[in-house]
Short mmCIF file of C-alpha atoms in Angstrom, two decimals:
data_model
loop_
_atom_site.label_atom_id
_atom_site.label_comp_id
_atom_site.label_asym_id
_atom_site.label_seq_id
_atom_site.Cartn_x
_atom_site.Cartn_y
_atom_site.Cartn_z
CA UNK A 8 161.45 169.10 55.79
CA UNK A 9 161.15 170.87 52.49
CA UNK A 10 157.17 170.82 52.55
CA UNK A 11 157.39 172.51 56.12
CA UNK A 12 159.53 175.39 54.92
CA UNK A 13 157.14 175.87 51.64
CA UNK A 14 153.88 175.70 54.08
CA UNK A 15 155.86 177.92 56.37
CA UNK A 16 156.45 180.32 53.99
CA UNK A 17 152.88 180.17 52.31
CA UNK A 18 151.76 180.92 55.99
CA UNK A 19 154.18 183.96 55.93
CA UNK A 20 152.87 185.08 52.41
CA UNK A 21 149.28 185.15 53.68
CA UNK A 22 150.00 187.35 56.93
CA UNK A 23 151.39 189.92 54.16
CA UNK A 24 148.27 189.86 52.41
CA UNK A 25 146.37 192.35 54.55
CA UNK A 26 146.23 191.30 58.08
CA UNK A 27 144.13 193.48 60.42
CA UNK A 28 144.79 194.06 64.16
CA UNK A 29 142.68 191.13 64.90
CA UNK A 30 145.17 188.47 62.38
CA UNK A 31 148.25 189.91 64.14
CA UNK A 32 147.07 188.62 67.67
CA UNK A 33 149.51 186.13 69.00
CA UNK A 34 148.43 183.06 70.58
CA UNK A 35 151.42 180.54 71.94
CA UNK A 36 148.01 177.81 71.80
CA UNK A 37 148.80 176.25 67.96
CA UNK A 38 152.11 175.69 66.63
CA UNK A 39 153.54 175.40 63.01
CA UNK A 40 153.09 171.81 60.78
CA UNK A 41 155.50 170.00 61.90
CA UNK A 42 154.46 166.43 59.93
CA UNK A 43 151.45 165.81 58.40
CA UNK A 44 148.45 163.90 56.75
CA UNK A 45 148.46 163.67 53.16
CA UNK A 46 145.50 163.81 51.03
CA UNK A 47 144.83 162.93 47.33
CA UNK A 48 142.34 165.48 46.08
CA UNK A 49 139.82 165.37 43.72
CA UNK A 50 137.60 168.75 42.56
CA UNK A 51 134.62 166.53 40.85
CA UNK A 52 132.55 169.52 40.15
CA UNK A 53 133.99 172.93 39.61
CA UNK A 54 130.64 174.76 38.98
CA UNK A 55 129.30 176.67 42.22
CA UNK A 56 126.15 174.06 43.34
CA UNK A 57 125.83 174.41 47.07
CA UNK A 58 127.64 174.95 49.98
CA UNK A 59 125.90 172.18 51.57
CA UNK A 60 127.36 168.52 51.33
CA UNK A 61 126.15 165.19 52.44
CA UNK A 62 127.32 161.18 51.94
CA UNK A 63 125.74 158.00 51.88
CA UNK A 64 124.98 154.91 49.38
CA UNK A 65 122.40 156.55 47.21
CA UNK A 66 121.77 153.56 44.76
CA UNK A 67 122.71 150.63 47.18
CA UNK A 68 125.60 149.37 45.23
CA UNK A 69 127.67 149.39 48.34
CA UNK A 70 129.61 152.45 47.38
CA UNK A 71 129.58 155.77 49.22
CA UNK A 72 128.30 159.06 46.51
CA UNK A 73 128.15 162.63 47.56
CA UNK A 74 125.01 164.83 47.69
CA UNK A 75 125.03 168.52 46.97
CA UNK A 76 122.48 171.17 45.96
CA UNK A 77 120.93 169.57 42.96
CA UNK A 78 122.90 166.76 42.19
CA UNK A 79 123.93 163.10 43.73
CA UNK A 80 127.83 162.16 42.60
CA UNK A 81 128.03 158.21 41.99
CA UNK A 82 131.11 156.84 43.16
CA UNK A 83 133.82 156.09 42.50
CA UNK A 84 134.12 157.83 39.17
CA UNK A 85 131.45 160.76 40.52
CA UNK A 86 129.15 160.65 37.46
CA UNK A 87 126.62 163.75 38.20
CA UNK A 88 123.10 162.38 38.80
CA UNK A 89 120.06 165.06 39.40
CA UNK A 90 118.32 164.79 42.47
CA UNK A 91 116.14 168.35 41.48
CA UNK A 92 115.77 170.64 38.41
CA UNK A 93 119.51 172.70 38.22
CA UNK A 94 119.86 176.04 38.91
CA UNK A 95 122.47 178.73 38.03
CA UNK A 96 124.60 181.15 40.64
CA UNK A 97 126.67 183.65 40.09
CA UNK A 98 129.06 183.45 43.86
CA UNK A 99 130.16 187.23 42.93
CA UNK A 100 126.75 188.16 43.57
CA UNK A 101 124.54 186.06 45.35
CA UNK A 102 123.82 182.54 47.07
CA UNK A 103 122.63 179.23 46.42
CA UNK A 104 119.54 177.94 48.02
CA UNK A 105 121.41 174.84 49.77
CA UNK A 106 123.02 175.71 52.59
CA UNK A 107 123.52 173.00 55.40
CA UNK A 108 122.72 169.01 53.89
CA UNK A 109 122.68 165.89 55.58
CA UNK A 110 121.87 162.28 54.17
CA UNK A 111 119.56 160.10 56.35
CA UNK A 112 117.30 157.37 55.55
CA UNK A 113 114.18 159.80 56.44
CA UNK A 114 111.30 157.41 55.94
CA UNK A 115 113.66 154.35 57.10
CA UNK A 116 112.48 152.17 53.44
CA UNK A 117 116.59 151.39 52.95
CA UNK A 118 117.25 154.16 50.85
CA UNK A 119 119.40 157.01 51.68
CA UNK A 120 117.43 160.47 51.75
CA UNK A 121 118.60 164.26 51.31
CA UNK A 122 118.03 167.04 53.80
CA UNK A 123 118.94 170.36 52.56
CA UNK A 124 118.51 173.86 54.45
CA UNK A 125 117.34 177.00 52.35
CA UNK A 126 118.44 180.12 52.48
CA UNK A 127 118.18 180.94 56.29
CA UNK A 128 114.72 182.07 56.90
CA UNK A 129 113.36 179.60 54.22
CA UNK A 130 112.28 176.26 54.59
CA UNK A 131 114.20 172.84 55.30
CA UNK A 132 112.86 169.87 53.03
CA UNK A 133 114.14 166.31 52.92
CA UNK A 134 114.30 165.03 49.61
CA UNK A 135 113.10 161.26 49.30
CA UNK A 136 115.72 159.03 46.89
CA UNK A 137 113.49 157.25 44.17
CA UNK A 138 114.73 153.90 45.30
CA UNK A 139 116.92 153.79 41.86
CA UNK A 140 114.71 155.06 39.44
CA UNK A 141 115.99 158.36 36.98
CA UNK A 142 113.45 160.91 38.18
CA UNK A 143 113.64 163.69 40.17
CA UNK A 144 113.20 163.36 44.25
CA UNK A 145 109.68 163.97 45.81
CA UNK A 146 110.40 167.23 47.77
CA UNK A 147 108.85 167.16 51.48
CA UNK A 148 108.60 170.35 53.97
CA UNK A 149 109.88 169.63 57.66
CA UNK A 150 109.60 173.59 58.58
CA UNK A 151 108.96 176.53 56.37
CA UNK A 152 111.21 178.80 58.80
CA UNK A 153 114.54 177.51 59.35
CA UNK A 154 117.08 180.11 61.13
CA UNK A 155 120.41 180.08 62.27
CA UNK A 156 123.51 179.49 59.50
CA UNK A 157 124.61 175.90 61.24
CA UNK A 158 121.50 174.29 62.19
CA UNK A 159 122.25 171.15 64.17
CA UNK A 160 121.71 167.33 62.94
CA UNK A 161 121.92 164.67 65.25
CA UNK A 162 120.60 161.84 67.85
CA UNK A 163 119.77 164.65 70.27
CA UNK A 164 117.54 162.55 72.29
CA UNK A 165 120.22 159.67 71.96
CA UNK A 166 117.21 156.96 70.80
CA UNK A 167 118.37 155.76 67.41
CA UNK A 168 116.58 158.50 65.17
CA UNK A 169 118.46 161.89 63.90
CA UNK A 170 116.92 164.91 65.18
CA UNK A 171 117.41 168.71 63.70
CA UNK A 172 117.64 171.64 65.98
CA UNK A 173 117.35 175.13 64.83
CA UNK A 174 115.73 178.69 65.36
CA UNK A 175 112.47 179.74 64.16
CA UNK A 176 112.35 183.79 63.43
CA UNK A 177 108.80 184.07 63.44
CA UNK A 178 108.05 183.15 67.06
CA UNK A 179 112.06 183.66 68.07
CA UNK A 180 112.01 180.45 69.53
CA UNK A 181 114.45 177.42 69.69
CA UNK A 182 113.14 174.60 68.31
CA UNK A 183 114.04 170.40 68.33
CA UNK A 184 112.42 168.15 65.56
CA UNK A 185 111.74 164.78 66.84
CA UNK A 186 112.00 162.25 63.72
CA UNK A 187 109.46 159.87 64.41
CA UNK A 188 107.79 157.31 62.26
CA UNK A 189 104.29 156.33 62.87
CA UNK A 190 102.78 153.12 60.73
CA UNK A 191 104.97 153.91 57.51
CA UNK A 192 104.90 157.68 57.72
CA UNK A 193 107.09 159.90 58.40
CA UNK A 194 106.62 162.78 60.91
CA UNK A 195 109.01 165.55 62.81
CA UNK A 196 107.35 166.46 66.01
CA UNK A 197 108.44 169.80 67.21
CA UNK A 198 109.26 171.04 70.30
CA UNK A 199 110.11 174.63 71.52
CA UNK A 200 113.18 174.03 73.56
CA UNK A 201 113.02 178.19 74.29
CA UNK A 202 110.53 180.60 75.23
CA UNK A 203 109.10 183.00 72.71
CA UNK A 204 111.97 186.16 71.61
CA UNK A 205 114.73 183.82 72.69
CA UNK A 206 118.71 184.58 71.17
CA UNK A 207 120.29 182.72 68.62
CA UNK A 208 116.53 182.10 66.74
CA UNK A 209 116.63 185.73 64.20
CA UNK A 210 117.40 184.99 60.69
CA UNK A 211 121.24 184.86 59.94
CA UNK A 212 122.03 183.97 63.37
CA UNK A 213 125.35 182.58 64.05
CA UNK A 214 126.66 180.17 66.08
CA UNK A 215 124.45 176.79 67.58
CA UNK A 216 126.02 173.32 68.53
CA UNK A 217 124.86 170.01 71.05
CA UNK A 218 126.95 168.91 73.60
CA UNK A 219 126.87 167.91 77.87
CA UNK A 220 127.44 171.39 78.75
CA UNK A 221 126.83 170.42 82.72
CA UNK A 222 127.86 166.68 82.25
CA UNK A 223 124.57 165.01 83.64
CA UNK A 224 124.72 163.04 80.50
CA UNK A 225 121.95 164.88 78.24
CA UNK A 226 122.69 166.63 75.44
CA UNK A 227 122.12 170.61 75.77
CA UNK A 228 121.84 173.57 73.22
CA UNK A 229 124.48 175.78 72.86
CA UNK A 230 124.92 179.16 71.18
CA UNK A 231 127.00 181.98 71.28
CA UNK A 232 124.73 183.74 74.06
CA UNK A 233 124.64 180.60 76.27
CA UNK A 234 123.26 177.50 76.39
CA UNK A 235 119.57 175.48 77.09
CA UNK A 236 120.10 172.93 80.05
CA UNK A 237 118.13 170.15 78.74
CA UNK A 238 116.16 168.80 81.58
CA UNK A 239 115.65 164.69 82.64
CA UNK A 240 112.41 164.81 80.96
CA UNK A 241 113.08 166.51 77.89
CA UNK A 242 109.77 167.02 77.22
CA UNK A 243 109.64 169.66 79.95
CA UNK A 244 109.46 172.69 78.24
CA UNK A 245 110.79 175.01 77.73
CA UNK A 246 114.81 174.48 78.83
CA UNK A 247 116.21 176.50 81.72
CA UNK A 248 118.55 178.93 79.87
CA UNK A 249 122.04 179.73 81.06
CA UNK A 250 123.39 183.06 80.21
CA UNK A 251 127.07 183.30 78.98
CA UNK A 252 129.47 184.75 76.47
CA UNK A 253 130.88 182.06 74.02
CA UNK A 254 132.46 184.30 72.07
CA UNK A 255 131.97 185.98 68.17
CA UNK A 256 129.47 185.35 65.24
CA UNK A 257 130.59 181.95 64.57
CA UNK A 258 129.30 178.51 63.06
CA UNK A 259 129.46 174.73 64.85
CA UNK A 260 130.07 174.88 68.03
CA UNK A 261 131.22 171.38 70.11
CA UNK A 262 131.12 170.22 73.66
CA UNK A 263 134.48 168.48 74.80
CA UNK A 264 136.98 168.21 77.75
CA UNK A 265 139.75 169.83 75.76
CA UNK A 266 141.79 170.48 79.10
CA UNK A 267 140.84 167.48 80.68
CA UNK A 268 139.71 169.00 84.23
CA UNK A 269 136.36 167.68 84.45
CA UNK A 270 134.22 169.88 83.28
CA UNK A 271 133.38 170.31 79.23
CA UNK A 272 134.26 173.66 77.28
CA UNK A 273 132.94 174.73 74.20
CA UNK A 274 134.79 175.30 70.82
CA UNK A 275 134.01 177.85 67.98
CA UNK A 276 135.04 179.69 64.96
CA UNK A 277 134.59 182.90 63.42
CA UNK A 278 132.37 182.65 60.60
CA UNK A 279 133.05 186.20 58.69
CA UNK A 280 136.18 187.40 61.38
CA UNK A 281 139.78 186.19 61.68
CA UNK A 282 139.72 183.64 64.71
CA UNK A 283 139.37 179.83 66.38
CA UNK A 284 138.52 179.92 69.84
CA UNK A 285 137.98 177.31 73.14
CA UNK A 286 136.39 178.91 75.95
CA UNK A 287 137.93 176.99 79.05
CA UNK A 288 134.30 176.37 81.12
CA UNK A 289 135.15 177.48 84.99
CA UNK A 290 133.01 177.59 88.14
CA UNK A 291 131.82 181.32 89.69
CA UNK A 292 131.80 182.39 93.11
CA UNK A 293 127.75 181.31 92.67
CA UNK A 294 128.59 177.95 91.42
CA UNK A 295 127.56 179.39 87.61
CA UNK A 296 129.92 177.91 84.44
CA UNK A 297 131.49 180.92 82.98
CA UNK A 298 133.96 180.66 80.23
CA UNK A 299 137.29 181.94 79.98
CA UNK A 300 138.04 182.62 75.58
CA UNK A 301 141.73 181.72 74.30
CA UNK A 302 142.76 181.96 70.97
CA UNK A 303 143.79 178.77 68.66
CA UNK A 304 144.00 180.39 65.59
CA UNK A 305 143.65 184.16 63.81
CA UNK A 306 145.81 183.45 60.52
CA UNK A 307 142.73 183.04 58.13
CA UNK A 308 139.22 184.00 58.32
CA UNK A 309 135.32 182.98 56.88
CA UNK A 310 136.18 179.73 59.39
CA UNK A 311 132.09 179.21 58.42
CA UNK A 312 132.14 175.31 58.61
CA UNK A 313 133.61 173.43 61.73
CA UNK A 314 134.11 169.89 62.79
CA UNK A 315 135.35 168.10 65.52
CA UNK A 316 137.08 164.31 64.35
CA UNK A 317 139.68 162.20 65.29
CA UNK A 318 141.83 162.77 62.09
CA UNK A 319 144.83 160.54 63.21
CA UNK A 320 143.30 158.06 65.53
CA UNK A 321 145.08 159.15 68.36
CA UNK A 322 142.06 159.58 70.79
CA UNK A 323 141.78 163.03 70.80
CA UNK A 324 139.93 165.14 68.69
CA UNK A 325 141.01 167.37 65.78
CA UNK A 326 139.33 170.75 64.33
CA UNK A 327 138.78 170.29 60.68
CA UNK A 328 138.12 173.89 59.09
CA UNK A 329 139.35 176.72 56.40
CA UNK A 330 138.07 179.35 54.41
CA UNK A 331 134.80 180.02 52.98
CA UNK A 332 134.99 181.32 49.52
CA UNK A 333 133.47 184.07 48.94
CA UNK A 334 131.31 184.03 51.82
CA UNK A 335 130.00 187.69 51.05
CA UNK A 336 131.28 187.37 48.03
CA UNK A 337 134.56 188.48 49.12
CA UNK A 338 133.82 191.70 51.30
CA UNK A 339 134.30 190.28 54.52
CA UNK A 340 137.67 190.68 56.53
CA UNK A 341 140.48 188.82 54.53
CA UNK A 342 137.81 187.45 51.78
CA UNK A 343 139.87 187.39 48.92
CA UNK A 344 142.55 185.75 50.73
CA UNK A 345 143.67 181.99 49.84
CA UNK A 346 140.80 179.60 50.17
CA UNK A 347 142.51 177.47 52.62
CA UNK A 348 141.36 174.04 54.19
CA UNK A 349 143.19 172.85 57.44
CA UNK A 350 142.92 170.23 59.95
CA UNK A 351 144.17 171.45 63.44
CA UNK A 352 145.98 168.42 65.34
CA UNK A 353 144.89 168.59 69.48
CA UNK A 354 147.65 167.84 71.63
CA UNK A 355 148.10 168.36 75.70
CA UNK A 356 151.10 170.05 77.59
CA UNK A 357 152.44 168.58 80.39
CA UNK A 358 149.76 170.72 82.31
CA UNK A 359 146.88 169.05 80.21
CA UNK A 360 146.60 172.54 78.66
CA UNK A 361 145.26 172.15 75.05
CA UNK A 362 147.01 172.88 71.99
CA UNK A 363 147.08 172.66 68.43
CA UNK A 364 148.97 171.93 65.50
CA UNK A 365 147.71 173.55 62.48
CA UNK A 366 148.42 171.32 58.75
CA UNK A 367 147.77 172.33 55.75
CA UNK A 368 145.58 170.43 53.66
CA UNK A 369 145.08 172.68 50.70
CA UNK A 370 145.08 176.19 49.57
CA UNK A 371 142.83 176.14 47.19
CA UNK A 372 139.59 174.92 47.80
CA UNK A 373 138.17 176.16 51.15
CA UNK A 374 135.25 175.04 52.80
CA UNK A 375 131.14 175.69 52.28
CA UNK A 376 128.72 175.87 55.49
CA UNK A 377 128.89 172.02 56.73
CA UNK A 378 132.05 169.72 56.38
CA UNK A 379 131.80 165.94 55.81
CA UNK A 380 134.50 163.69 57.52
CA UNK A 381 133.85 160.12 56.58
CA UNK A 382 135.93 156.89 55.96
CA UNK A 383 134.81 156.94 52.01
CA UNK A 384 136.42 154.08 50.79
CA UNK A 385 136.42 151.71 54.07
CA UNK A 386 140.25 152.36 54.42
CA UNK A 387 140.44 152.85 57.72
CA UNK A 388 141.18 156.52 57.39
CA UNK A 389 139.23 159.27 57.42
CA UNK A 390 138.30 161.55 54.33
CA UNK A 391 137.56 165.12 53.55
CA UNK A 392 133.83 166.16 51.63
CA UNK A 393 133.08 170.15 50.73
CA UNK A 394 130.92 171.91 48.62
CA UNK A 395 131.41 175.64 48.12
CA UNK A 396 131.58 178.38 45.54
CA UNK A 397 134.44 176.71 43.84
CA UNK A 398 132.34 173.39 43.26
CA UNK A 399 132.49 169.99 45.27
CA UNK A 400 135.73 168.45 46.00
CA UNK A 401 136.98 165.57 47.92
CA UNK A 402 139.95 165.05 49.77
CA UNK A 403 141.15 161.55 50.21
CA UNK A 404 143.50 160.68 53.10
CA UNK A 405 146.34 158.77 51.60
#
């Protein structure tokens, strides 16, 4: 009871602290803490690195480290190892050059590998792990013009292999890179999901996600503008492209049945605004999806990293989401405002309507541009991974 009235009142505290017209919106969709998680943290590296974070077993020792910008963390006592040459940032004035990371075993020899996105416009290289040896990682180039501030990393062609989907600026075309391997060596085959000029491809775009917009069971590409209908031969290109409104400039965006009608809506986040939104997907007069936007959340702002996991283990899934420092470097709406990290729990009404139940997991700390949720010790439960401006941290669920 007495941590409710404290987050209550550190809720209150923050509305004071210069809302805008946009913050003051009400929404009746998420309701106050009423008992949460609780999470041990851990800030292993409080020097500005990345905002880019990634997990696997680097060295094999059956362990799970943490990978960000220059460095791979050895667990469980985080010793710093360097992956590339360090660099220094200053987050009042600039960026690092790793945005989104991911850890996959590129070249499938055992070893867990590094992807890192540049600054957007720049390349995307996977960094290969030296199989235990103290050197630096052999840098390789899957595309030297990567757009869009939350590229996507996944199966997308559901055959074993993770697959990266993101915007090229020079063509202005949407593009999906196959990971194949052919006798030893590795290769990422691309393919131009969109025509030539296409949305959501200009550098600094906002806003791209995977999910079964239509429900035929394929996975399509959304963005904010609408969304690529990915066709039973996915190698029939390019997509047939649905035009829609999905909302602001935001970052991950997720496919799910949050009202449990049938038909999958889409889920986003402001990334430099106040705002969490679902767009309820709903049939026109034509038989066209069109989305209806409600509000989960305008309290905070910079929401620039979003996922979707089962927190609890209750079946549904939960938003997991906060602040990003600093995200330019402190100018946007409500940017020197707490750097908060939440996880939103989903419940339904009696009506299957969605809502959400908004816990505080820390207000200092934040988020970077990708989130890690991972069971990092083989508890059971799941865990909490960011790098930001304010360093690396890890939240452990207790």
């Amino acid at each position: 009871m007495l941590r409710s009235k404290l987050y209550l009142i550190i809720a209150v505290l923050m509305c004071q602290m210069g809302c805008t017209a946009q913050k003051k919106e009400k929404t009746s969709e998420v309701k106050q803490e009423t008992q949460s998680l609780i999470f041990q943290k851990t800030h292993l590296w409080d020097v500005f690195i990345a905002e880019g974070v990634a997990v696997g077993d680097v060295n094999n020792d059956g362990e799970i480290d943490i990978m960000a910008g220059a460095y791979w963390f050895e667990a469980p006592k985080w010793l710093p190892h360097e992956i590339q040459p360090p660099k220094s940032y200053d987050y009042t004035k600039g960026y690092s050059d790793a945005f989104p990371s991911y850890a996959h075993d590129v070249n499938e020899d055992g070893w867990i590998d590094f992807i890192i996105f540049g600054f957007p416009g720049k390349s995307v290289n996977w960094y290969e792990n030296p199989k235990g040896q103290d050197v630096h990682w052999e840098e390789h180039v899957i595309d030297t013009n990567a757009c869009n501030e939350s590229p996507f990393f996944g199966d997308f062609d559901d055959n074993g292999r993770m697959d990266l989907v993101f915007g090229n600026e020079e063509t202005g075309i949407m593009k999906w890179f196959e990971h194949t391997m052919n006798d030893g060596v590795v290769n990422w085959v691309s393919r131009d999901v969109s025509k030539p000029n296409s949305p959501g491809t200009p550098k600094y775009s906002h806003g791209l996600g995977m999910g079964d917009i239509n429900r035929d069971g394929r996975n399509d590409v959304i963005i904010r503008e609408g969304w690529w209908e990915a066709p039973e031969n996915k190698d029939e290109l390019p997509w047939t492209f649905h035009e829609t409104d999905l909302g602001q400039l935001c970052s991950q965006m997720y496919a799910y049945d949050f009202d449990k009608d049938g038909d999958n809506d889409v889920i986003s986040a402001a990334a430099h605004n106040y705002g969490m939104w679902w767009h309820e997907q709903v049939k026109g007069e034509s038989g066209e999806s069109k989305f209806v936007h409600h509000l989960i959340d305008s309290t905070f702002s910079q929401t620039h990293a979003l996922i979707l996991k089962d927190m609890n283990m209750d079946g549904l899934p939960d938003l997991v989401t906060g602040k990003r420092y600093y995200a330019h470097q402190g100018k946007d709406p409500g940017g020197k405002e707490p750097a908060v990290l939440y996880w939103f729990e989903l419940q339904r009404d009696e009506n299957n309507k969605p809502m959400w139940i908004r816990h505080l997991i820390d207000d200092n700390s934040g988020i970077g541009l990708n989130t890690v949720v991972e069971d990092m010790n083989g508890d059971g439960k799941l865990d909490i991974v960011i790098a930001n401006k304010k360093g690396v941290f890890i939240f452990k669920q207790e």
